[in-house]
Amino acid sequence: MLSLAAHSLCVRATGYQQSLHSIATVISGNKTSKIVRERLKKEVEKMASQFSGFRPGLVVLQVGDRDDSNLYISTKLKAAAEVGIEAKHIRLPNTTTQDEVLHSIMSVNENACVHGLIVQLPLDSANCIDTELVTNAVSSQKDVDGLSCINAGKLSRGDLNDCFIPCTPNACMELIRQTGVFVAGKHAVVIGRSKIVGAPMHDLLLWNHATVTTCHSKTPDLPEQMRQGPAVSEWLETFTTPPPVREQDTSHLFQEGWGQ
């Protein structure tokens, strides 16, 4: 996830207001990912030494067999194994009903050996399933994706030390920290308001003392909004959008999947 965020993240050396042509420095997501994984590995080892026989447990619950989901899950399982987390993949068939998914979640919620539960989205089922209902069924104490209303609510009110934070915005903040740049006092522009990236990115920046403008599909004159937040806006527009903004064409920013 850090590599994905870093692919788009860039630091502009010259102001957007002065010129549309600027020099970019690419931040290494692979390098940052390695640092984070080494830190997590040490933390897991420390817990194991303090509590004999303890090992963090993670479950990834999948409905269906989408190729993209399979790829994401394999990456998550590999990363978990590298830092010493015992991860398990539960795949339900695409004929699974909503009640069956909820039953599986309740079972994991009640399993004391599991400390984190990820429901892989989208839910690839032939049956109608309420995604909001499913994500909110995950125990807030095991909702490591930070998608339940409880964790989202805590994040929105600034309780950053008492909630799980969605991985992509969290990774973006980590990448910014690695640059040594402080967002406090800066004007940040976030493009996209999805529950997974755009909205939590706004909250993270706000509670790290940035002044934040969130743009979306109904925002008029997007390039002008970007000029209001030089430097920081140049980084943050890439967190929730495809490749860089063009002056005359911004429709590509709100294609399906990027948050409206």
Tab-separated table of C-alpha atoms in Angstrom:
chain	number	residue	atom	x	y	z
A	1	MET	CA	0.000	0.000	0.000
A	2	LEU	CA	2.889	2.346	0.707
A	3	SER	CA	4.287	1.594	-2.741
A	4	LEU	CA	0.905	2.341	-4.326
A	5	ALA	CA	0.633	5.638	-2.496
A	6	ALA	CA	4.194	6.612	-3.338
A	7	HIS	CA	3.693	5.910	-7.026
A	8	SER	CA	1.507	9.005	-7.220
A	9	LEU	CA	3.019	11.097	-4.430
A	10	CYS	CA	5.315	13.889	-5.580
A	11	VAL	CA	6.883	17.004	-4.121
A	12	ARG	CA	6.685	20.053	-6.365
A	13	ALA	CA	9.838	22.171	-6.361
A	14	THR	CA	8.186	25.230	-7.873
A	15	GLY	CA	4.820	26.748	-7.005
A	16	TYR	CA	1.745	25.841	-8.993
A	17	GLN	CA	0.685	29.455	-9.144
A	18	GLN	CA	3.891	30.524	-10.872
A	19	SER	CA	4.064	27.762	-13.444
A	20	LEU	CA	2.295	24.664	-14.671
A	21	HIS	CA	5.729	23.151	-15.303
A	22	SER	CA	7.428	21.827	-12.185
A	23	ILE	CA	10.110	19.446	-11.058
A	24	ALA	CA	8.962	16.367	-9.149
A	25	THR	CA	10.806	14.162	-6.708
A	26	VAL	CA	9.456	10.624	-6.415
A	27	ILE	CA	9.320	9.233	-2.882
A	28	SER	CA	10.285	5.573	-2.551
A	29	GLY	CA	7.318	3.615	-1.236
A	30	ASN	CA	9.407	0.435	-1.202
A	31	LYS	CA	11.967	2.023	1.106
A	32	THR	CA	9.299	3.333	3.462
A	33	SER	CA	7.479	-0.005	3.402
A	34	LYS	CA	10.664	-1.772	4.448
A	35	ILE	CA	11.145	0.630	7.358
A	36	VAL	CA	7.557	0.147	8.539
A	37	ARG	CA	7.722	-3.649	8.268
A	38	GLU	CA	10.977	-3.808	10.220
A	39	ARG	CA	9.419	-1.666	12.938
A	40	LEU	CA	6.309	-3.856	13.086
A	41	LYS	CA	8.391	-7.021	13.208
A	42	LYS	CA	10.246	-5.719	16.270
A	43	GLU	CA	6.960	-4.779	17.934
A	44	VAL	CA	5.537	-8.271	17.339
A	45	GLU	CA	8.733	-9.858	18.711
A	46	LYS	CA	8.492	-7.636	21.777
A	47	MET	CA	4.907	-8.731	22.416
A	48	ALA	CA	5.914	-12.380	22.028
A	49	SER	CA	8.686	-11.950	24.604
A	50	GLN	CA	6.344	-10.245	27.069
A	51	PHE	CA	3.501	-12.727	26.656
A	52	SER	CA	4.706	-16.279	26.181
A	53	GLY	CA	3.088	-18.025	23.219
A	54	PHE	CA	1.288	-14.912	22.017
A	55	ARG	CA	1.052	-14.239	18.289
A	56	PRO	CA	-1.176	-11.624	16.657
A	57	GLY	CA	-3.908	-13.158	14.525
A	58	LEU	CA	-5.460	-11.710	11.375
A	59	VAL	CA	-8.322	-12.982	9.228
A	60	VAL	CA	-9.068	-11.785	5.695
A	61	LEU	CA	-12.645	-12.619	4.734
A	62	GLN	CA	-13.397	-12.756	1.009
A	63	VAL	CA	-16.639	-13.345	-0.858
A	64	GLY	CA	-16.211	-14.652	-4.397
A	65	ASP	CA	-13.037	-15.056	-6.425
A	66	ARG	CA	-12.134	-11.745	-8.086
A	67	ASP	CA	-8.623	-11.742	-9.536
A	68	ASP	CA	-7.805	-8.278	-8.197
A	69	SER	CA	-8.989	-9.230	-4.705
A	70	ASN	CA	-6.926	-12.409	-4.827
A	71	LEU	CA	-3.837	-10.340	-5.636
A	72	TYR	CA	-4.457	-7.863	-2.822
A	73	ILE	CA	-5.079	-10.650	-0.342
A	74	SER	CA	-1.925	-12.556	-1.259
A	75	THR	CA	0.057	-9.350	-0.711
A	76	LYS	CA	-1.553	-8.833	2.698
A	77	LEU	CA	-0.906	-12.414	3.760
A	78	LYS	CA	2.742	-12.186	2.690
A	79	ALA	CA	3.252	-8.910	4.552
A	80	ALA	CA	1.632	-10.323	7.683
A	81	ALA	CA	3.867	-13.393	7.619
A	82	GLU	CA	6.981	-11.234	7.242
A	83	VAL	CA	6.293	-9.362	10.481
A	84	GLY	CA	5.187	-12.431	12.443
A	85	ILE	CA	1.413	-12.128	12.264
A	86	GLU	CA	-0.552	-15.339	11.847
A	87	ALA	CA	-2.892	-14.568	8.967
A	88	LYS	CA	-5.742	-16.717	7.710
A	89	HIS	CA	-7.723	-16.368	4.497
A	90	ILE	CA	-11.402	-17.323	4.540
A	91	ARG	CA	-12.987	-17.431	1.080
A	92	LEU	CA	-16.748	-17.771	0.773
A	93	PRO	CA	-18.356	-18.716	-2.573
A	94	ASN	CA	-20.102	-16.116	-4.707
A	95	THR	CA	-23.408	-17.757	-3.829
A	96	THR	CA	-22.990	-16.630	-0.213
A	97	THR	CA	-25.932	-14.728	1.268
A	98	GLN	CA	-25.758	-11.654	3.462
A	99	ASP	CA	-26.762	-13.669	6.536
A	100	GLU	CA	-23.965	-16.147	5.881
A	101	VAL	CA	-21.408	-13.351	5.609
A	102	LEU	CA	-22.650	-11.807	8.849
A	103	HIS	CA	-22.495	-15.198	10.559
A	104	SER	CA	-18.863	-15.611	9.474
A	105	ILE	CA	-18.014	-12.160	10.804
A	106	MET	CA	-19.671	-12.847	14.136
A	107	SER	CA	-17.671	-16.067	14.400
A	108	VAL	CA	-14.410	-14.195	13.885
A	109	ASN	CA	-15.482	-11.437	16.277
A	110	GLU	CA	-15.919	-14.046	19.005
A	111	ASN	CA	-12.598	-15.794	18.318
A	112	ALA	CA	-10.129	-14.598	20.966
A	113	CYS	CA	-7.184	-15.781	18.854
A	114	VAL	CA	-8.044	-13.317	16.098
A	115	HIS	CA	-7.112	-9.699	16.738
A	116	GLY	CA	-7.840	-8.201	13.328
A	117	LEU	CA	-10.450	-8.797	10.635
A	118	ILE	CA	-10.371	-7.454	7.090
A	119	VAL	CA	-13.449	-7.854	4.896
A	120	GLN	CA	-12.119	-7.748	1.349
A	121	LEU	CA	-14.139	-5.366	-0.809
A	122	PRO	CA	-15.967	-5.447	-3.102
A	123	LEU	CA	-18.117	-8.381	-2.026
A	124	ASP	CA	-18.346	-10.565	-5.123
A	125	SER	CA	-21.679	-12.277	-4.538
A	126	ALA	CA	-24.561	-13.176	-6.823
A	127	ASN	CA	-26.820	-12.137	-3.949
A	128	CYS	CA	-27.583	-8.623	-2.763
A	129	ILE	CA	-25.352	-7.736	0.197
A	130	ASP	CA	-25.341	-4.440	2.093
A	131	THR	CA	-21.642	-3.515	2.287
A	132	GLU	CA	-22.270	-0.889	4.966
A	133	LEU	CA	-24.053	-3.434	7.141
A	134	VAL	CA	-21.217	-5.921	6.675
A	135	THR	CA	-18.393	-3.502	7.513
A	136	ASN	CA	-20.254	-2.266	10.581
A	137	ALA	CA	-20.720	-5.854	11.766
A	138	VAL	CA	-16.956	-6.145	12.299
A	139	SER	CA	-16.004	-5.559	15.924
A	140	SER	CA	-14.545	-2.050	16.241
A	141	GLN	CA	-11.669	-3.604	18.213
A	142	LYS	CA	-10.828	-5.875	15.265
A	143	ASP	CA	-11.704	-3.492	12.434
A	144	VAL	CA	-8.108	-2.975	11.277
A	145	ASP	CA	-9.322	-1.421	8.001
A	146	GLY	CA	-11.011	1.339	10.003
A	147	LEU	CA	-14.202	1.161	7.939
A	148	SER	CA	-16.824	0.722	10.665
A	149	CYS	CA	-18.870	3.745	11.697
A	150	ILE	CA	-17.317	3.586	15.168
A	151	ASN	CA	-13.731	3.898	13.946
A	152	ALA	CA	-14.685	6.395	11.241
A	153	GLY	CA	-16.503	8.462	13.857
A	154	LYS	CA	-13.543	8.460	16.213
A	155	LEU	CA	-11.243	9.530	13.381
A	156	SER	CA	-13.584	12.360	12.381
A	157	ARG	CA	-13.569	13.752	15.932
A	158	GLY	CA	-9.805	13.504	16.260
A	159	ASP	CA	-9.452	10.429	18.481
A	160	LEU	CA	-6.456	9.237	16.450
A	161	ASN	CA	-5.004	7.177	19.296
A	162	ASP	CA	-8.245	5.323	19.923
A	163	CYS	CA	-9.211	4.066	16.471
A	164	PHE	CA	-8.040	2.118	13.462
A	165	ILE	CA	-7.185	4.315	10.471
A	166	PRO	CA	-7.757	3.194	6.834
A	167	CYS	CA	-4.475	1.992	5.357
A	168	THR	CA	-4.108	4.216	2.265
A	169	PRO	CA	-4.498	7.606	3.987
A	170	ASN	CA	-2.352	6.325	6.851
A	171	ALA	CA	0.315	5.300	4.337
A	172	CYS	CA	0.149	8.728	2.711
A	173	MET	CA	0.752	10.432	6.053
A	174	GLU	CA	3.679	8.097	6.682
A	175	LEU	CA	5.189	9.031	3.330
A	176	ILE	CA	4.834	12.724	4.130
A	177	ARG	CA	6.544	12.157	7.480
A	178	GLN	CA	9.418	10.422	5.718
A	179	THR	CA	10.033	13.608	3.696
A	180	GLY	CA	10.462	15.622	6.876
A	181	VAL	CA	7.715	18.020	5.822
A	182	PHE	CA	5.139	19.146	8.395
A	183	VAL	CA	1.549	19.667	7.249
A	184	ALA	CA	0.652	21.803	10.278
A	185	GLY	CA	-0.297	25.272	9.148
A	186	LYS	CA	-0.392	24.280	5.469
A	187	HIS	CA	-3.413	24.466	3.173
A	188	ALA	CA	-4.151	20.983	1.848
A	189	VAL	CA	-6.464	20.093	-1.034
A	190	VAL	CA	-7.822	16.549	-1.141
A	191	ILE	CA	-9.594	15.409	-4.286
A	192	GLY	CA	-12.182	12.693	-3.673
A	193	ARG	CA	-14.449	11.970	-0.714
A	194	SER	CA	-14.618	8.174	-0.664
A	195	LYS	CA	-15.058	6.525	2.720
A	196	ILE	CA	-11.891	4.498	2.176
A	197	VAL	CA	-9.481	7.256	1.127
A	198	GLY	CA	-10.742	10.801	0.558
A	199	ALA	CA	-12.810	11.354	3.721
A	200	PRO	CA	-10.298	9.800	6.166
A	201	MET	CA	-7.459	11.641	4.372
A	202	HIS	CA	-9.289	14.890	5.086
A	203	ASP	CA	-9.698	13.958	8.757
A	204	LEU	CA	-6.058	12.933	9.184
A	205	LEU	CA	-4.797	16.169	7.698
A	206	LEU	CA	-7.231	18.246	9.729
A	207	TRP	CA	-6.204	16.672	13.025
A	208	ASN	CA	-2.571	17.078	12.052
A	209	HIS	CA	-3.351	20.803	11.964
A	210	ALA	CA	-3.610	21.440	8.231
A	211	THR	CA	-6.357	23.619	6.773
A	212	VAL	CA	-8.167	21.233	4.446
A	213	THR	CA	-10.308	21.705	1.356
A	214	THR	CA	-12.031	18.607	-0.015
A	215	CYS	CA	-13.001	18.631	-3.701
A	216	HIS	CA	-15.312	16.183	-5.428
A	217	SER	CA	-17.354	15.641	-8.578
A	218	LYS	CA	-19.588	18.657	-7.867
A	219	THR	CA	-16.726	21.061	-7.125
A	220	PRO	CA	-16.621	23.882	-9.705
A	221	ASP	CA	-13.311	25.054	-11.189
A	222	LEU	CA	-11.079	22.360	-9.742
A	223	PRO	CA	-7.778	23.878	-11.029
A	224	GLU	CA	-8.582	27.084	-9.155
A	225	GLN	CA	-9.137	25.126	-5.948
A	226	MET	CA	-5.754	23.494	-6.417
A	227	ARG	CA	-4.085	26.883	-6.707
A	228	GLN	CA	-5.418	27.761	-3.261
A	229	GLY	CA	-3.230	25.097	-1.705
A	230	PRO	CA	0.200	25.303	-3.356
A	231	ALA	CA	2.756	22.597	-2.537
A	232	VAL	CA	0.644	20.479	-0.191
A	233	SER	CA	-2.269	20.322	-2.622
A	234	GLU	CA	0.159	19.083	-5.248
A	235	TRP	CA	0.889	16.042	-3.102
A	236	LEU	CA	-2.565	15.377	-1.794
A	237	GLU	CA	-4.435	15.431	-5.075
A	238	THR	CA	-2.523	12.325	-6.027
A	239	PHE	CA	-3.616	10.344	-2.973
A	240	THR	CA	-7.145	9.797	-4.202
A	241	THR	CA	-6.873	10.290	-7.940
A	242	PRO	CA	-5.226	8.825	-11.029
A	243	PRO	CA	-2.206	10.586	-12.645
A	244	PRO	CA	-1.628	14.364	-12.288
A	245	VAL	CA	-4.277	17.029	-12.817
A	246	ARG	CA	-4.450	18.793	-16.169
A	247	GLU	CA	-5.470	22.443	-16.320
A	248	GLN	CA	-8.289	21.974	-18.826
A	249	ASP	CA	-9.410	18.411	-18.216
A	250	THR	CA	-10.291	17.247	-14.709
A	251	SER	CA	-13.121	14.848	-15.542
A	252	HIS	CA	-10.768	11.871	-15.234
A	253	LEU	CA	-10.416	12.536	-11.503
A	254	PHE	CA	-13.920	11.337	-10.805
A	255	GLN	CA	-14.083	8.166	-12.792
A	256	GLU	CA	-15.742	5.235	-11.078
A	257	GLY	CA	-13.675	3.959	-8.177
A	258	TRP	CA	-11.892	7.211	-7.281
A	259	GLY	CA	-14.520	8.679	-4.990
A	260	GLN	CA	-17.190	11.182	-5.905
